[in-house]
Amino acid sequence: LILPYVTLFYVVFSFLEDCGFLPRLAVLFDGIMKKFGASGTSLIPLLMGYGCAVPAVLATRGLPSKKERIIVTCLVSFAVPCISQTGALVTLLSSYSVFMFLGLIVLAFLVLLLVGTIAGKIVAGHVEPMVLEIPNFLIPEKKAYFKKLKIRLKSFIFEAEGPMFLAIFLAAFLKETGLLEFIASLFDVVLSKFLGLPKEAVIFLILGIIRREMAVAPLISLNLTPLQVFVGAAVSLFYLPCLSVFGVITKEFNLKTAILIGLSTFVCAILIGGAINFIGHL
């Protein structure tokens, strides 16, 4: 379900990267990024986050200040869906309405602006002026282009398949042992009263910890109303960074930063989902 979306993203992104367009885009957006307390250089790792958050966080090493690194990491963790999560969301919402998916994109963009503004004000530090070499516009060299594309797709398959199998095993284990019912009862107030979701949906909160797109997968098999689907999609979009991202943030910064970002995204996801459910019922 997800591989076609991943392939299309990397086909386009690799082309823009190799032809020299991304540095020019960074220059164009320098003024806008400065409003968030970052420079135009930050736009490149931010765009990489739409492919995968792990290389996006690693790419922040090239940014000139720690403040910019933390801001971009926050933006990627909060409101930038990786391509596999985007593919899962398209699969979930496509059977209902295209306007639901467009509404989710608008919501993600608004949260991105809000998080960037808040992070720019509370994260200590200063922003260095942007210094970026602008390469010539070039037609990508075919051999190098397709080799890069092959490496990225192979990396996705190997990195995604293992956690997905783990998530399937965990879901089956919880269901067969009856632990799923017990966990659902603990989260009943949050799921049923606040988010308006059935108790069976608790599995999407559990699997989302392993990989973000796995938070979407269980919702596809449930018989949900359009409002419940949109609430579930919004929660999964702003949910916790997956384990690999959490590990990279811990390595690049520290455990305290990773926990703080993780808790913030979780609270943000639940509050946004509850607000959508409340407004929907009105």
Short mmCIF file of C-alpha atoms in Angstrom, two decimals:
data_model
loop_
_atom_site.label_atom_id
_atom_site.label_comp_id
_atom_site.label_asym_id
_atom_site.label_seq_id
_atom_site.Cartn_x
_atom_site.Cartn_y
_atom_site.Cartn_z
CA LEU A 1 0.00 0.00 0.00
CA ILE A 2 2.74 2.44 0.94
CA LEU A 3 5.62 1.63 -1.45
CA PRO A 4 4.10 3.41 -4.53
CA TYR A 5 3.83 6.70 -2.61
CA VAL A 6 7.37 6.32 -1.28
CA THR A 7 8.69 5.62 -4.79
CA LEU A 8 6.97 8.66 -6.32
CA PHE A 9 8.25 10.94 -3.56
CA TYR A 10 11.88 9.86 -3.96
CA VAL A 11 11.67 10.05 -7.77
CA VAL A 12 10.72 13.75 -7.51
CA PHE A 13 12.84 14.66 -4.48
CA SER A 14 16.00 13.05 -5.86
CA PHE A 15 15.52 14.93 -9.14
CA LEU A 16 15.11 18.30 -7.37
CA GLU A 17 18.13 17.50 -5.22
CA ASP A 18 20.42 16.56 -8.12
CA CYS A 19 19.41 19.39 -10.46
CA GLY A 20 20.31 22.11 -7.91
CA PHE A 21 16.79 23.37 -7.20
CA LEU A 22 16.74 22.85 -3.40
CA PRO A 23 19.48 25.41 -2.57
CA ARG A 24 17.59 28.01 -4.62
CA LEU A 25 14.41 27.16 -2.74
CA ALA A 26 16.27 27.68 0.54
CA VAL A 27 17.29 31.19 -0.59
CA LEU A 28 13.71 32.03 -1.60
CA PHE A 29 12.33 30.95 1.78
CA ASP A 30 15.04 32.54 3.92
CA GLY A 31 12.83 35.50 4.90
CA ILE A 32 9.93 33.23 5.91
CA MET A 33 12.10 30.82 7.88
CA LYS A 34 13.63 33.72 9.84
CA LYS A 35 10.19 34.40 11.32
CA PHE A 36 10.49 30.97 12.98
CA GLY A 37 13.94 31.72 14.34
CA ALA A 38 15.69 29.73 11.60
CA SER A 39 17.34 30.41 8.25
CA GLY A 40 16.49 29.30 4.73
CA THR A 41 19.05 26.49 5.06
CA SER A 42 16.64 24.83 7.50
CA LEU A 43 14.16 24.27 4.69
CA ILE A 44 16.21 21.44 3.14
CA PRO A 45 16.15 19.07 6.19
CA LEU A 46 12.51 20.09 6.71
CA LEU A 47 11.63 18.92 3.20
CA MET A 48 13.61 15.74 3.79
CA GLY A 49 11.25 15.05 6.70
CA TYR A 50 8.43 14.48 4.20
CA GLY A 51 10.44 11.48 3.03
CA CYS A 52 11.63 10.22 6.42
CA ALA A 53 12.19 11.97 9.74
CA VAL A 54 15.41 10.08 10.55
CA PRO A 55 17.59 11.53 7.75
CA ALA A 56 15.87 14.90 8.30
CA VAL A 57 17.04 15.03 11.94
CA LEU A 58 20.52 13.84 10.92
CA ALA A 59 20.64 16.52 8.20
CA THR A 60 20.26 19.24 10.84
CA ARG A 61 23.96 18.66 11.62
CA GLY A 62 24.67 20.97 8.71
CA LEU A 63 22.76 23.88 10.27
CA PRO A 64 24.92 26.61 11.82
CA SER A 65 23.26 26.86 15.27
CA LYS A 66 21.78 24.50 17.86
CA LYS A 67 18.65 26.64 18.00
CA GLU A 68 17.93 25.97 14.32
CA ARG A 69 18.59 22.25 14.81
CA ILE A 70 16.07 21.99 17.65
CA ILE A 71 13.44 24.08 15.80
CA VAL A 72 13.65 21.91 12.66
CA THR A 73 13.59 18.73 14.77
CA CYS A 74 10.44 19.99 16.53
CA LEU A 75 8.76 20.85 13.22
CA VAL A 76 9.58 17.44 11.74
CA SER A 77 8.37 15.62 14.87
CA PHE A 78 5.14 17.58 15.27
CA ALA A 79 3.60 18.27 11.89
CA VAL A 80 5.64 16.77 9.03
CA PRO A 81 4.28 13.35 8.00
CA CYS A 82 6.83 11.01 6.46
CA ILE A 83 5.94 9.67 3.02
CA SER A 84 4.94 6.23 4.35
CA GLN A 85 2.55 7.88 6.84
CA THR A 86 1.20 10.10 4.07
CA GLY A 87 0.55 7.03 1.93
CA ALA A 88 -1.29 5.34 4.80
CA LEU A 89 -3.40 8.47 5.39
CA VAL A 90 -4.29 8.65 1.68
CA THR A 91 -5.37 5.01 1.81
CA LEU A 92 -7.49 5.66 4.91
CA LEU A 93 -9.20 8.85 3.73
CA SER A 94 -9.52 8.14 -0.01
CA SER A 95 -12.62 5.98 0.46
CA TYR A 96 -14.40 8.84 2.26
CA SER A 97 -13.62 12.21 0.66
CA VAL A 98 -10.70 14.03 -0.91
CA PHE A 99 -11.73 17.09 1.11
CA MET A 100 -10.94 15.21 4.32
CA PHE A 101 -7.36 14.71 3.13
CA LEU A 102 -7.09 18.35 2.01
CA GLY A 103 -8.47 19.45 5.38
CA LEU A 104 -5.82 17.36 7.13
CA ILE A 105 -3.09 19.01 5.03
CA VAL A 106 -4.38 22.48 5.96
CA LEU A 107 -4.49 21.45 9.64
CA ALA A 108 -0.91 20.15 9.47
CA PHE A 109 0.25 23.41 7.89
CA LEU A 110 -1.43 25.50 10.62
CA VAL A 111 0.16 23.37 13.36
CA LEU A 112 3.52 23.69 11.56
CA LEU A 113 3.23 27.50 11.67
CA LEU A 114 2.15 27.47 15.33
CA VAL A 115 4.92 25.10 16.47
CA GLY A 116 7.54 27.02 14.50
CA THR A 117 6.45 30.33 16.00
CA ILE A 118 6.41 28.98 19.58
CA ALA A 119 9.72 27.11 19.20
CA GLY A 120 11.37 30.19 17.70
CA LYS A 121 10.46 32.20 20.81
CA ILE A 122 11.21 29.69 23.58
CA VAL A 123 14.36 27.98 22.25
CA ALA A 124 17.41 29.92 23.39
CA GLY A 125 20.14 30.93 20.98
CA HIS A 126 20.69 33.05 17.90
CA VAL A 127 20.43 32.49 14.16
CA GLU A 128 23.48 32.88 11.95
CA PRO A 129 23.08 34.60 8.54
CA MET A 130 22.60 32.07 5.76
CA VAL A 131 25.75 31.13 3.85
CA LEU A 132 24.96 28.66 1.07
CA GLU A 133 26.74 27.76 -2.14
CA ILE A 134 24.36 27.84 -5.09
CA PRO A 135 25.28 25.17 -7.68
CA ASN A 136 24.51 25.44 -11.37
CA PHE A 137 21.27 24.07 -12.75
CA LEU A 138 22.09 20.64 -14.17
CA ILE A 139 20.26 17.72 -15.71
CA PRO A 140 20.85 14.86 -13.21
CA GLU A 141 23.36 12.26 -14.34
CA LYS A 142 21.28 9.15 -15.05
CA LYS A 143 23.55 6.54 -13.48
CA ALA A 144 24.03 8.48 -10.23
CA TYR A 145 20.33 9.41 -10.08
CA PHE A 146 19.01 5.87 -10.39
CA LYS A 147 21.68 4.53 -8.02
CA LYS A 148 20.60 7.04 -5.37
CA LEU A 149 16.94 6.16 -5.99
CA LYS A 150 17.70 2.45 -5.64
CA ILE A 151 19.60 2.98 -2.36
CA ARG A 152 16.78 5.04 -0.85
CA LEU A 153 14.05 2.57 -1.80
CA LYS A 154 16.12 -0.37 -0.58
CA SER A 155 16.76 1.47 2.68
CA PHE A 156 13.04 2.11 3.14
CA ILE A 157 12.11 -1.53 2.49
CA PHE A 158 14.65 -2.88 4.98
CA GLU A 159 13.95 -0.23 7.62
CA ALA A 160 10.16 -0.41 7.34
CA GLU A 161 9.52 -4.14 6.96
CA GLY A 162 11.14 -5.15 10.28
CA PRO A 163 9.14 -2.74 12.47
CA MET A 164 5.96 -3.56 10.53
CA PHE A 165 6.36 -7.28 11.21
CA LEU A 166 7.05 -6.44 14.85
CA ALA A 167 3.88 -4.33 14.98
CA ILE A 168 1.78 -7.14 13.45
CA PHE A 169 3.22 -9.64 15.94
CA LEU A 170 2.56 -7.27 18.85
CA ALA A 171 -1.02 -6.61 17.72
CA ALA A 172 -1.74 -10.33 17.39
CA PHE A 173 -0.15 -11.07 20.78
CA LEU A 174 -2.18 -8.39 22.58
CA LYS A 175 -5.41 -9.52 20.94
CA GLU A 176 -4.97 -13.25 21.56
CA THR A 177 -3.87 -12.86 25.20
CA GLY A 178 -6.69 -10.49 26.10
CA LEU A 179 -4.28 -7.71 27.04
CA LEU A 180 -5.80 -5.49 24.36
CA GLU A 181 -9.12 -5.41 26.22
CA PHE A 182 -7.34 -4.52 29.46
CA ILE A 183 -5.38 -1.69 27.83
CA ALA A 184 -8.54 -0.46 26.10
CA SER A 185 -10.29 -0.20 29.47
CA LEU A 186 -7.43 1.97 30.79
CA PHE A 187 -7.73 4.36 27.85
CA ASP A 188 -11.54 4.26 27.71
CA VAL A 189 -11.97 7.86 28.93
CA VAL A 190 -9.51 9.23 26.37
CA LEU A 191 -10.77 7.07 23.49
CA SER A 192 -14.53 7.03 23.98
CA LYS A 193 -15.29 10.22 25.88
CA PHE A 194 -12.65 12.61 24.55
CA LEU A 195 -11.82 11.33 21.04
CA GLY A 196 -15.12 9.59 20.33
CA LEU A 197 -13.41 6.43 19.04
CA PRO A 198 -14.41 2.82 19.79
CA LYS A 199 -12.29 0.98 22.36
CA GLU A 200 -10.93 -1.33 19.65
CA ALA A 201 -9.05 1.69 18.26
CA VAL A 202 -6.64 1.57 21.21
CA ILE A 203 -4.37 -0.61 19.09
CA PHE A 204 -3.58 2.36 16.84
CA LEU A 205 -2.15 4.24 19.83
CA ILE A 206 0.06 1.25 20.67
CA LEU A 207 1.34 0.51 17.16
CA GLY A 208 1.96 4.19 16.43
CA ILE A 209 4.82 4.11 18.94
CA ILE A 210 6.68 1.61 16.72
CA ARG A 211 6.06 3.37 13.40
CA ARG A 212 3.78 6.30 12.66
CA GLU A 213 2.06 4.73 9.65
CA MET A 214 1.17 1.71 11.79
CA ALA A 215 -1.10 4.02 13.79
CA VAL A 216 -3.17 4.46 10.63
CA ALA A 217 -3.36 0.80 9.55
CA PRO A 218 -5.75 -0.47 12.30
CA LEU A 219 -8.23 2.34 11.54
CA ILE A 220 -8.67 1.05 7.98
CA SER A 221 -10.18 -2.23 9.22
CA LEU A 222 -12.59 -0.58 11.69
CA ASN A 223 -16.12 0.47 10.72
CA LEU A 224 -15.78 4.15 11.63
CA THR A 225 -17.92 7.18 10.87
CA PRO A 226 -16.34 9.99 8.76
CA LEU A 227 -15.85 12.09 11.92
CA GLN A 228 -14.13 9.21 13.73
CA VAL A 229 -11.89 8.61 10.71
CA PHE A 230 -10.85 12.27 10.60
CA VAL A 231 -10.19 12.31 14.35
CA GLY A 232 -8.10 9.13 14.10
CA ALA A 233 -6.18 10.49 11.08
CA ALA A 234 -5.42 13.75 12.90
CA VAL A 235 -4.24 11.98 16.06
CA SER A 236 -2.00 9.63 14.06
CA LEU A 237 -0.57 12.57 12.09
CA PHE A 238 0.53 14.51 15.20
CA TYR A 239 1.29 11.44 17.31
CA LEU A 240 4.56 10.41 18.95
CA PRO A 241 7.70 10.18 16.81
CA CYS A 242 8.35 6.51 16.03
CA LEU A 243 11.05 4.62 17.94
CA SER A 244 13.76 5.17 15.31
CA VAL A 245 13.17 8.94 15.33
CA PHE A 246 13.11 8.99 19.13
CA GLY A 247 16.46 7.19 19.15
CA VAL A 248 18.02 9.60 16.64
CA ILE A 249 16.82 12.66 18.60
CA THR A 250 18.31 11.14 21.78
CA LYS A 251 21.62 10.53 20.02
CA GLU A 252 21.79 13.94 18.32
CA PHE A 253 20.71 15.95 21.38
CA ASN A 254 19.93 14.16 24.64
CA LEU A 255 17.28 11.99 26.30
CA LYS A 256 15.63 14.97 27.97
CA THR A 257 15.02 16.68 24.61
CA ALA A 258 13.65 13.48 23.07
CA ILE A 259 11.24 12.90 25.99
CA LEU A 260 10.11 16.54 25.97
CA ILE A 261 9.38 16.46 22.21
CA GLY A 262 7.66 13.06 22.54
CA LEU A 263 5.38 14.18 25.39
CA SER A 264 4.58 17.43 23.61
CA THR A 265 3.57 15.66 20.39
CA PHE A 266 1.41 13.18 22.33
CA VAL A 267 -0.44 15.93 24.22
CA CYS A 268 -0.81 17.96 21.02
CA ALA A 269 -2.27 14.97 19.15
CA ILE A 270 -4.82 14.16 21.86
CA LEU A 271 -5.90 17.80 22.29
CA ILE A 272 -6.32 18.34 18.53
CA GLY A 273 -8.25 15.06 18.18
CA GLY A 274 -10.52 16.00 21.11
CA ALA A 275 -11.12 19.48 19.65
CA ILE A 276 -12.07 18.01 16.24
CA ASN A 277 -14.44 15.54 17.91
CA PHE A 278 -16.07 18.30 19.98
CA ILE A 279 -16.48 20.66 17.00
CA GLY A 280 -17.76 17.78 14.84
CA HIS A 281 -20.52 16.96 17.30
CA LEU A 282 -21.53 20.62 17.49
#
